[in-house]
PDB file of C-alpha atoms and ligand atoms in Angstrom:
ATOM      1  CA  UNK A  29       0.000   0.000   0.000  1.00 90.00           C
ATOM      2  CA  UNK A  30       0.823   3.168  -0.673  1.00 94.00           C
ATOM      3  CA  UNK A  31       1.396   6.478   1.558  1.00 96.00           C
ATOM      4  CA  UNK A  32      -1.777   7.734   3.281  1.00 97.00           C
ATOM      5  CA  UNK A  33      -1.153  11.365   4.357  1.00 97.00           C
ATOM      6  CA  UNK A  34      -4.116  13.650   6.370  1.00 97.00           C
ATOM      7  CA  UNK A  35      -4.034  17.239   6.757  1.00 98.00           C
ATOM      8  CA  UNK A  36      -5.928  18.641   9.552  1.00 98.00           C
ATOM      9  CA  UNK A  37      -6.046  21.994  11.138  1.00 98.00           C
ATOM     10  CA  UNK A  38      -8.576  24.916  11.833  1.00 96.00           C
ATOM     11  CA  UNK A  39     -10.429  26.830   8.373  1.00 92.00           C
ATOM     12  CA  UNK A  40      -7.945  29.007   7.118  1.00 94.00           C
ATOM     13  CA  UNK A  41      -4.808  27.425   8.224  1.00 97.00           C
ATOM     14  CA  UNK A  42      -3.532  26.210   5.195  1.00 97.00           C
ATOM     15  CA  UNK A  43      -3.938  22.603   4.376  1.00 97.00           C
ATOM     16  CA  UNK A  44      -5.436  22.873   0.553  1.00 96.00           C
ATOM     17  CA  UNK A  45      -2.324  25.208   0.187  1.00 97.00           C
ATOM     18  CA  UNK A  46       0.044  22.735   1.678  1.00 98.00           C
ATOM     19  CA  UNK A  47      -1.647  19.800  -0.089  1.00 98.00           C
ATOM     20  CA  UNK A  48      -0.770  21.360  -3.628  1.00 98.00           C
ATOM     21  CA  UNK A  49       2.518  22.195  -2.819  1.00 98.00           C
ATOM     22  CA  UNK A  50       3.160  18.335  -1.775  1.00 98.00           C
ATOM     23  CA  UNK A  51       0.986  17.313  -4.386  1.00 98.00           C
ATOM     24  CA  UNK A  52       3.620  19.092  -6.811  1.00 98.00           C
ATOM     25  CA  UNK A  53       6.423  18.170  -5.262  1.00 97.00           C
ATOM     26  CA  UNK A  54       5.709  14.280  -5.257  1.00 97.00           C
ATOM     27  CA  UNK A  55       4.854  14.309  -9.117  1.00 97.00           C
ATOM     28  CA  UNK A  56       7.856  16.125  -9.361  1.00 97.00           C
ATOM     29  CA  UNK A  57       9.944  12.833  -8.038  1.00 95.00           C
ATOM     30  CA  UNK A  58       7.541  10.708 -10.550  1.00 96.00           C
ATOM     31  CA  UNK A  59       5.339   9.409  -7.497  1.00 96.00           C
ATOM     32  CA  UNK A  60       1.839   8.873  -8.243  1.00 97.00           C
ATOM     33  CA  UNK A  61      -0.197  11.301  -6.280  1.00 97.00           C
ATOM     34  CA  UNK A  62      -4.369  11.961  -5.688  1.00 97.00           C
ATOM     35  CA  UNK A  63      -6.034  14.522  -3.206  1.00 97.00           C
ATOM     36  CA  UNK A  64      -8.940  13.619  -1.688  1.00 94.00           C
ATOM     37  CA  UNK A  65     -11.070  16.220   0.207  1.00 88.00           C
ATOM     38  CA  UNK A  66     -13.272  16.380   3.375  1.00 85.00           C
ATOM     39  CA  UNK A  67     -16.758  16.448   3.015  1.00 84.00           C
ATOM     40  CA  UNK A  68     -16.292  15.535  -0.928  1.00 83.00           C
ATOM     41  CA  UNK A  69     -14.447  13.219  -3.085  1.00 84.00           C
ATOM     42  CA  UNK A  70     -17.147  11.513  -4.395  1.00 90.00           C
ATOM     43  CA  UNK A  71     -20.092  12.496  -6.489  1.00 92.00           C
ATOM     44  CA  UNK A  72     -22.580  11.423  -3.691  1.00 93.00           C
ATOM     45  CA  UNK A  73     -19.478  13.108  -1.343  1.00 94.00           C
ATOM     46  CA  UNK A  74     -19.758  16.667  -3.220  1.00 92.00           C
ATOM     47  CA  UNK A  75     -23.469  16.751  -2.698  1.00 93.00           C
ATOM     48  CA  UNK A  76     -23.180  16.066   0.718  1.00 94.00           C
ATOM     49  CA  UNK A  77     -20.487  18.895   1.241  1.00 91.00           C
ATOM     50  CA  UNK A  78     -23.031  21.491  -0.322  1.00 90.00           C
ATOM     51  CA  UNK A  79     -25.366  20.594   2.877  1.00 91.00           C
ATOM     52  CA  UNK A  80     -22.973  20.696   4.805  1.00 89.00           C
ATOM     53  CA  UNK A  81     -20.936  23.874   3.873  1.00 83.00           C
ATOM     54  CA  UNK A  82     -23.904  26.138   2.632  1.00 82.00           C
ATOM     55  CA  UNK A  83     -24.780  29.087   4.873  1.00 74.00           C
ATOM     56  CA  UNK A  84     -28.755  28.639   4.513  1.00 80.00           C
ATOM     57  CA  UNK A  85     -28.300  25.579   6.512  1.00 80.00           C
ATOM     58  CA  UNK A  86     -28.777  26.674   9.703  1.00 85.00           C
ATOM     59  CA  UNK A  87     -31.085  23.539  11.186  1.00 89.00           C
ATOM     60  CA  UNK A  88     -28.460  21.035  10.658  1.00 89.00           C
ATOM     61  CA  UNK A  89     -28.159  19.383  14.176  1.00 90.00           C
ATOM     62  CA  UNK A  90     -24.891  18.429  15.590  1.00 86.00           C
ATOM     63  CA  UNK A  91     -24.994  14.941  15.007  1.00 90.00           C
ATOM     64  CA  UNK A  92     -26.905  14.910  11.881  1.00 92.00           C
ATOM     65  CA  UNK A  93     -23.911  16.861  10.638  1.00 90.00           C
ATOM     66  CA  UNK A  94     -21.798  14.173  12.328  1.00 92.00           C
ATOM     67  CA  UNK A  95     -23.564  11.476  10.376  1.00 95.00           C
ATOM     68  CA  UNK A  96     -23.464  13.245   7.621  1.00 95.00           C
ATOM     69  CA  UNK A  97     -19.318  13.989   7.684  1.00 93.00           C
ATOM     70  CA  UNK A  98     -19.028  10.004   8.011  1.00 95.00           C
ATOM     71  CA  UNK A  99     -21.327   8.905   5.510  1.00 95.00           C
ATOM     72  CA  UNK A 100     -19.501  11.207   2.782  1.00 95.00           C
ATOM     73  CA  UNK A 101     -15.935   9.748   4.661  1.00 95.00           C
ATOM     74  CA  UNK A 102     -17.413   6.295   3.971  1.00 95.00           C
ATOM     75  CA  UNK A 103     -17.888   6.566   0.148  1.00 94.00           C
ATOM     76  CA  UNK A 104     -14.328   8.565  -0.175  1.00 95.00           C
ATOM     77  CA  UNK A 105     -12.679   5.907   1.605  1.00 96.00           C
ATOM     78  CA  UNK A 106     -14.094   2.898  -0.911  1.00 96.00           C
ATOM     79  CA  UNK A 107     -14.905   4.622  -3.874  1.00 95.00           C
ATOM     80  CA  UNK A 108     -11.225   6.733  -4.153  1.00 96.00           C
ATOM     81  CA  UNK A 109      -8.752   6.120  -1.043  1.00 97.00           C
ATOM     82  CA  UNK A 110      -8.265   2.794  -0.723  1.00 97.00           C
ATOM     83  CA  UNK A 111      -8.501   1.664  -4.285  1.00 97.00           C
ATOM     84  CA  UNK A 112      -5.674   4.177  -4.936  1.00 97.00           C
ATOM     85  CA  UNK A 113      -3.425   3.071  -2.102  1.00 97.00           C
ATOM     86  CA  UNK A 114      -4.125  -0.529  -3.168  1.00 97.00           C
ATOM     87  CA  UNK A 115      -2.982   0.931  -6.899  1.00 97.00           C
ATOM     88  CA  UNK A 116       0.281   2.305  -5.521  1.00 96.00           C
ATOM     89  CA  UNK A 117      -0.825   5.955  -5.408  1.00 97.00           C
ATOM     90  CA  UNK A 118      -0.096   8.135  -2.741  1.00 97.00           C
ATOM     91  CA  UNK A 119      -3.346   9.581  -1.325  1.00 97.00           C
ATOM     92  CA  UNK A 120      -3.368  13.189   0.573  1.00 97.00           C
ATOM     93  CA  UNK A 121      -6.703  13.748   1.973  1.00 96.00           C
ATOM     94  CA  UNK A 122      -7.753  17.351   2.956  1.00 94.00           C
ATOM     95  CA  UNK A 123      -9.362  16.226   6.674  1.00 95.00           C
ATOM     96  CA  UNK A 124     -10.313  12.726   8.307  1.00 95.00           C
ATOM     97  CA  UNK A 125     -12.018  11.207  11.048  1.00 95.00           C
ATOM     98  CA  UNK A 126      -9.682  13.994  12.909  1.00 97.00           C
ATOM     99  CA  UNK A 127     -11.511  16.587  12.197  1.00 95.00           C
ATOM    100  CA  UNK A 128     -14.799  15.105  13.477  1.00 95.00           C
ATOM    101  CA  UNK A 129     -12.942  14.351  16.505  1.00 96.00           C
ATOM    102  CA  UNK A 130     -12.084  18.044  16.758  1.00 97.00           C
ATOM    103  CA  UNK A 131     -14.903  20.233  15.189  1.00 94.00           C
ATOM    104  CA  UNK A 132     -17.966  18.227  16.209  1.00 93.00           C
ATOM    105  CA  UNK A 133     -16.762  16.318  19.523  1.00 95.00           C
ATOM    106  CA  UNK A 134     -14.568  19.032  21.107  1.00 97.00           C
ATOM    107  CA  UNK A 135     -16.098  22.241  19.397  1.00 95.00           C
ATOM    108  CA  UNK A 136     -19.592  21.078  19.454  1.00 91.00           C
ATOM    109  CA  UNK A 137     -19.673  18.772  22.175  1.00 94.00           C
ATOM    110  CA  UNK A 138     -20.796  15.409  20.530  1.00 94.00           C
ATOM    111  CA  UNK A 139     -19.670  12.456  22.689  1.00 95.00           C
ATOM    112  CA  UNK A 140     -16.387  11.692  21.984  1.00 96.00           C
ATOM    113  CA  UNK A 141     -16.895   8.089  22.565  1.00 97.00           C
ATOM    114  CA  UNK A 142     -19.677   7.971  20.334  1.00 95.00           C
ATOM    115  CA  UNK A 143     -17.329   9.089  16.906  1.00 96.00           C
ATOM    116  CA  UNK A 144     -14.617   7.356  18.337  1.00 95.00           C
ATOM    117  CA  UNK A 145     -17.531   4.321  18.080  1.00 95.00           C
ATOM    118  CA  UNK A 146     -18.554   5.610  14.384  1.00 95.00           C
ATOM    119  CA  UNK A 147     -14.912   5.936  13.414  1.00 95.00           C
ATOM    120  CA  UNK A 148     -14.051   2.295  14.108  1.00 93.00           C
ATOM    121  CA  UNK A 149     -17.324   1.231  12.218  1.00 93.00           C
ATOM    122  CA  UNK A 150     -16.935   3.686   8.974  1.00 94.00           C
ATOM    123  CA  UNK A 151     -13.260   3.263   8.483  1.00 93.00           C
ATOM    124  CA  UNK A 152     -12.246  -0.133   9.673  1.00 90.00           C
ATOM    125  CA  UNK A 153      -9.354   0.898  10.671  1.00 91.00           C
ATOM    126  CA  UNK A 154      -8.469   2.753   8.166  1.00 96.00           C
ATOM    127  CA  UNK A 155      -6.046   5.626   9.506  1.00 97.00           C
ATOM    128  CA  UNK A 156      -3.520   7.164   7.700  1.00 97.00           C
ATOM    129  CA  UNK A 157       0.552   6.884   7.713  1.00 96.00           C
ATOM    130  CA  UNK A 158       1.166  10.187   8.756  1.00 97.00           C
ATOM    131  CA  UNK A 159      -1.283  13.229  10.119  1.00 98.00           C
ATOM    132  CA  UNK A 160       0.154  16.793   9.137  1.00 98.00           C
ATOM    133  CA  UNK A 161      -1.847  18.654  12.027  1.00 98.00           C
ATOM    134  CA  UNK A 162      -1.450  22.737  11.162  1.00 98.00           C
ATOM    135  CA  UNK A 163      -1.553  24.471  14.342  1.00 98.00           C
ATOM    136  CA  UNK A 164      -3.277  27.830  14.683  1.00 97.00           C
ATOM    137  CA  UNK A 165      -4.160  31.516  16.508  1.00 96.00           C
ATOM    138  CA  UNK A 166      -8.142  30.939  15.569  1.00 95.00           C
ATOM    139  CA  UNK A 167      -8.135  34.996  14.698  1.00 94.00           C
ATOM    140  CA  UNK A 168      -5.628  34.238  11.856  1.00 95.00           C
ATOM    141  CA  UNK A 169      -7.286  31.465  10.728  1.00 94.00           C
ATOM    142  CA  UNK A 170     -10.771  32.758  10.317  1.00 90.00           C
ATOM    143  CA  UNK A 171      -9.602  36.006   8.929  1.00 91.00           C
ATOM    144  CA  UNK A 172      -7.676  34.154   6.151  1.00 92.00           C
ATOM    145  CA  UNK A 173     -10.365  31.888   5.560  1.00 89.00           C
ATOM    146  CA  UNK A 174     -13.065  34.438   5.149  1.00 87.00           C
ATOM    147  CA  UNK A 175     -10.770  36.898   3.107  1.00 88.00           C
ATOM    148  CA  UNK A 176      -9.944  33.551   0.652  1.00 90.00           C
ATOM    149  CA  UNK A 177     -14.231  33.118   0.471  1.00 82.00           C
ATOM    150  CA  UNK A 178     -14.796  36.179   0.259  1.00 82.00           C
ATOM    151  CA  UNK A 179     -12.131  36.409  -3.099  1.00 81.00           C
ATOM    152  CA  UNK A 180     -13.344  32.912  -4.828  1.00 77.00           C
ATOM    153  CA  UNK A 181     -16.957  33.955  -3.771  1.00 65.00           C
ATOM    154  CA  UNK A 182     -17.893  30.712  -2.981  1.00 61.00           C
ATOM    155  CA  UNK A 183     -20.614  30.178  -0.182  1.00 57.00           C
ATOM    156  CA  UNK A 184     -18.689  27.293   1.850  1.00 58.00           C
ATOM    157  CA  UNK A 185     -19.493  30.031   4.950  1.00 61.00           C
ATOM    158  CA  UNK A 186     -21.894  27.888   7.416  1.00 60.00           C
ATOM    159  CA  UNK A 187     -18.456  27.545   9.627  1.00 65.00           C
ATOM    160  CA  UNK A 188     -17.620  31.594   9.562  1.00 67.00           C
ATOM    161  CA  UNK A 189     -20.748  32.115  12.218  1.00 73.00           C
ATOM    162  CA  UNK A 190     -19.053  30.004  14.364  1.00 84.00           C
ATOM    163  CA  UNK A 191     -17.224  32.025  17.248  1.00 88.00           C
ATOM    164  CA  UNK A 192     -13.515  32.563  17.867  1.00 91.00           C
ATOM    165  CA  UNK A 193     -14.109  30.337  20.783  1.00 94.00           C
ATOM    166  CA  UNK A 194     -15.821  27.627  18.826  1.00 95.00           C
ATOM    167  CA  UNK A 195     -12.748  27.559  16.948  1.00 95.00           C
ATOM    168  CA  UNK A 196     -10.484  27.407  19.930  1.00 97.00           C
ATOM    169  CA  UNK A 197     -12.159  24.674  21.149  1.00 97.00           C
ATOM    170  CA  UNK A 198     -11.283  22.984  18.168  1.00 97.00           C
ATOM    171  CA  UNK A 199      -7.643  23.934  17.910  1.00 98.00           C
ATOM    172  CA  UNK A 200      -6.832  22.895  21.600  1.00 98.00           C
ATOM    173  CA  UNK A 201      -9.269  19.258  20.846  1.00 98.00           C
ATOM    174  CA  UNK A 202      -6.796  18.773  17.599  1.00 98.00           C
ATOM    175  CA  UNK A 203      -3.935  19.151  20.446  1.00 98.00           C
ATOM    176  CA  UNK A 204      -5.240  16.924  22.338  1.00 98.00           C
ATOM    177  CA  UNK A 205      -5.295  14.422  19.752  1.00 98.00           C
ATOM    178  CA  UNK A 206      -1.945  14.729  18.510  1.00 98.00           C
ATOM    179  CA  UNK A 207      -0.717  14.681  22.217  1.00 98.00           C
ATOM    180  CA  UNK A 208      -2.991  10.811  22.208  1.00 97.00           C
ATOM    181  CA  UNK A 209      -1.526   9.639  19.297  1.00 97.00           C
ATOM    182  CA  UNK A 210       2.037  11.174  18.840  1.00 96.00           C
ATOM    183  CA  UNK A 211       3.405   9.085  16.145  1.00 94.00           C
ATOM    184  CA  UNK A 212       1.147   9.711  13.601  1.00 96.00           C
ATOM    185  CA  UNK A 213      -0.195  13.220  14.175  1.00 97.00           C
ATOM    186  CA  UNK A 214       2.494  15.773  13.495  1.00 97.00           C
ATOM    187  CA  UNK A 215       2.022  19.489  15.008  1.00 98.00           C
ATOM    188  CA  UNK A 216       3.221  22.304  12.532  1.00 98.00           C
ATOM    189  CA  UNK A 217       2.989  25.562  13.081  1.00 98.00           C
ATOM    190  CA  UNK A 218       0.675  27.215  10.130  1.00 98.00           C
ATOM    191  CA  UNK A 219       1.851  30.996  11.023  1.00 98.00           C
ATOM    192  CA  UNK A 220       4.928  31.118   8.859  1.00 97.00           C
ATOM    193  CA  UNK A 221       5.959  31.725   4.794  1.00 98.00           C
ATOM    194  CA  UNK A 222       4.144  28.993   2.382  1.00 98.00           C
ATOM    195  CA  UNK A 223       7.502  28.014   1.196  1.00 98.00           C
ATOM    196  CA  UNK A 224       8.963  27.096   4.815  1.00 98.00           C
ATOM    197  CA  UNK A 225       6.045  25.416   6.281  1.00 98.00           C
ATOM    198  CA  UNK A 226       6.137  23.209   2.423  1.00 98.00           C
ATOM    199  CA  UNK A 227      10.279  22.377   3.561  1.00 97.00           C
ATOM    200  CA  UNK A 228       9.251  21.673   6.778  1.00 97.00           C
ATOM    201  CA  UNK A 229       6.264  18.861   5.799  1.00 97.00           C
ATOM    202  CA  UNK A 230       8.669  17.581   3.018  1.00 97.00           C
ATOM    203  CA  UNK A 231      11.304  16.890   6.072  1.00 95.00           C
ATOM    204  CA  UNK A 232       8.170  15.235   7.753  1.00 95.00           C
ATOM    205  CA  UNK A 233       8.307  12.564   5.343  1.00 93.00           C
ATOM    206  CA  UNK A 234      11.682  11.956   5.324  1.00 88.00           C
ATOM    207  CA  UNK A 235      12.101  12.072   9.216  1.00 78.00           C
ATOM    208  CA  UNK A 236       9.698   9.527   9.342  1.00 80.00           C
ATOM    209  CA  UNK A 237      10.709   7.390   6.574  1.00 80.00           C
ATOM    210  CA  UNK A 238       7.720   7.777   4.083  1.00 81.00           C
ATOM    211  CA  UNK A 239       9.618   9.114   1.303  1.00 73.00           C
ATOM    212  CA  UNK A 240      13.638   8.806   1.205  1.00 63.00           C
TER     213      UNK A 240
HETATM  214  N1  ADP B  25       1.516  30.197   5.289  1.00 52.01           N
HETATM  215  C1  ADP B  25       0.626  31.101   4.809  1.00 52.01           C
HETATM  216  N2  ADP B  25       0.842  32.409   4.966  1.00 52.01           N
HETATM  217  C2  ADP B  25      -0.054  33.311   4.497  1.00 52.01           C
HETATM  218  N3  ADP B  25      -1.200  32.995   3.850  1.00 52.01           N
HETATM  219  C3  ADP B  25      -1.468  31.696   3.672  1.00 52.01           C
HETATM  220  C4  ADP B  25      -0.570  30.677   4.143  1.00 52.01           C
HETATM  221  N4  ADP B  25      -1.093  29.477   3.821  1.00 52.01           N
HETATM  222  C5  ADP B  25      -2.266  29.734   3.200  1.00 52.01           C
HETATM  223  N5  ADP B  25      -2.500  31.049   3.097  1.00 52.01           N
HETATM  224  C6  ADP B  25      -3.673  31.713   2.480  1.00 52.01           C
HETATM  225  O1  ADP B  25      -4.720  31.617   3.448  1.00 52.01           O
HETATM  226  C7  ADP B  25      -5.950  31.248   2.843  1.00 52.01           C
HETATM  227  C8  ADP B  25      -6.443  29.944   3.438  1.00 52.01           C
HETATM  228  O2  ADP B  25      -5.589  28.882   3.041  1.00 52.01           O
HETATM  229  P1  ADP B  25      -6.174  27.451   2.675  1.00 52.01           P
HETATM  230  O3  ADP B  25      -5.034  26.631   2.180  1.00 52.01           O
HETATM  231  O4  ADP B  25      -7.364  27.590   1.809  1.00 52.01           O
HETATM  232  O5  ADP B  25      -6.606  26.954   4.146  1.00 52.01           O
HETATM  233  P2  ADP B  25      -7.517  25.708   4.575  1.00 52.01           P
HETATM  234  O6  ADP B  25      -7.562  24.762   3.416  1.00 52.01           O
HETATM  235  O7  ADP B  25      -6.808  25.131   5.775  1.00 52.01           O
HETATM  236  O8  ADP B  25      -8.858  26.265   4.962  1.00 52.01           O
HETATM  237  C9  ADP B  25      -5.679  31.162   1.344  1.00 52.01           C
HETATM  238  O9  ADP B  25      -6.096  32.370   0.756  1.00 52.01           O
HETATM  239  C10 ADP B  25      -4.177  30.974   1.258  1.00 52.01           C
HETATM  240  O10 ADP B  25      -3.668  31.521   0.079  1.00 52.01           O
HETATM  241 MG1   MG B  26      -9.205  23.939   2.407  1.00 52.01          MG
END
């Protein structure tokens, strides 16, 4: 099998940026590459995101939107993820069962025992190799995030409502995490130049063996 590499962080901190760069640098070396992206991926994945992302959706309750993350992570992990992997292709994916973890058990206050229970049952123990965790002042992250909407005019803007404490919430549950599971999930600070923070994930993989 082939590579598995997450990227998780708050909105706004950088991982579609970082994922590109990566995404470049591997097809640079002649490595066979796909990004996969959180809610998404899929055709039934891409409808899901719009519910999930769109600002008019205000009733969406916490764990409907929890059910809703996994059954879009479910047909992303058959349909594209493993299939690649199995095919020798190195898979990035732009958020995993990570950010459920973070955003609707620490931010929201889900029980954490309950996704831990959905995890095991939608991903089989699927986790990746590596988790790139972008760590993040909330204030910098929203304001990047809404200036980059704001620029593509897309309405992905449900999540700008949320408060700066909402989003510290989620920052210090994505600590926690990485704290849990040390190995895999790899703190990087997101408040520095594109190119450096790109060197510094790059070194990642070679620290821990996944690319030489
Ligand atoms: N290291 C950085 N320094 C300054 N701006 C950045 C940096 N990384 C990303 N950005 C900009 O911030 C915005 C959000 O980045 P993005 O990669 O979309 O974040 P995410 O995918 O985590 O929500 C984009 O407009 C991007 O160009
Ligand atoms: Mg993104």
């Amino acid at each position: 099998m082939a590579p598995f590499i997450s990227f998780e962080g708050i909105d706004g901190s950088g991982k579609t940026t970082q994922i590109k760069l990566l995404e470049e640098y591997l097809k640079s070396r002649g490595l066979p590459v796909i990004v996969a992206r959180e809610p998404g991926g899929t055709e039934v994945g891409e409808s899901i995101r719009q519910v999930l992302l769109h600002s008019r959706n205000t009733a969406l309750r916490p764990l409907s939107e929890l059910l809703l993350y996994y059954a879009s992570r479910h047909q992303n992990l058959y349909q594209k993820i493993l299939p690649a992997l199995e095919a020798g292709c190195w898979v990035l994916c732009d958020r995993y069962v990570d950010a459920s973890m973070a955003y609707q058990g620490y931010g929201r206050g889900v029980d954490l025992s309950l996704i831990d229970q959905l995890s095991q049952m939608v991903i089989n123990q699927h986790m990746p190799d590596l988790t790139v965790l972008i760590d993040m002042e909330p204030a910098l992250g929203v304001s990047r995030a809404k200036e980059r909407n704001r620029h593509d005019s897309i309405d992905e803007g449900r999540f700008e409502r949320e408060s700066l404490e909402f989003y510290e919430r989620v920052r210090q549950g994505y600590l926690k995490i990485a704290q849990d599971d040390p190995h895999r999930v790899r703190v990087v600070n997101g408040d520095q130049p594109i190119e450096t923070l790109h060197r510094k994930i790059v070194s990642l993989l070679k620290v821990l063996k996944i690319e030489s």
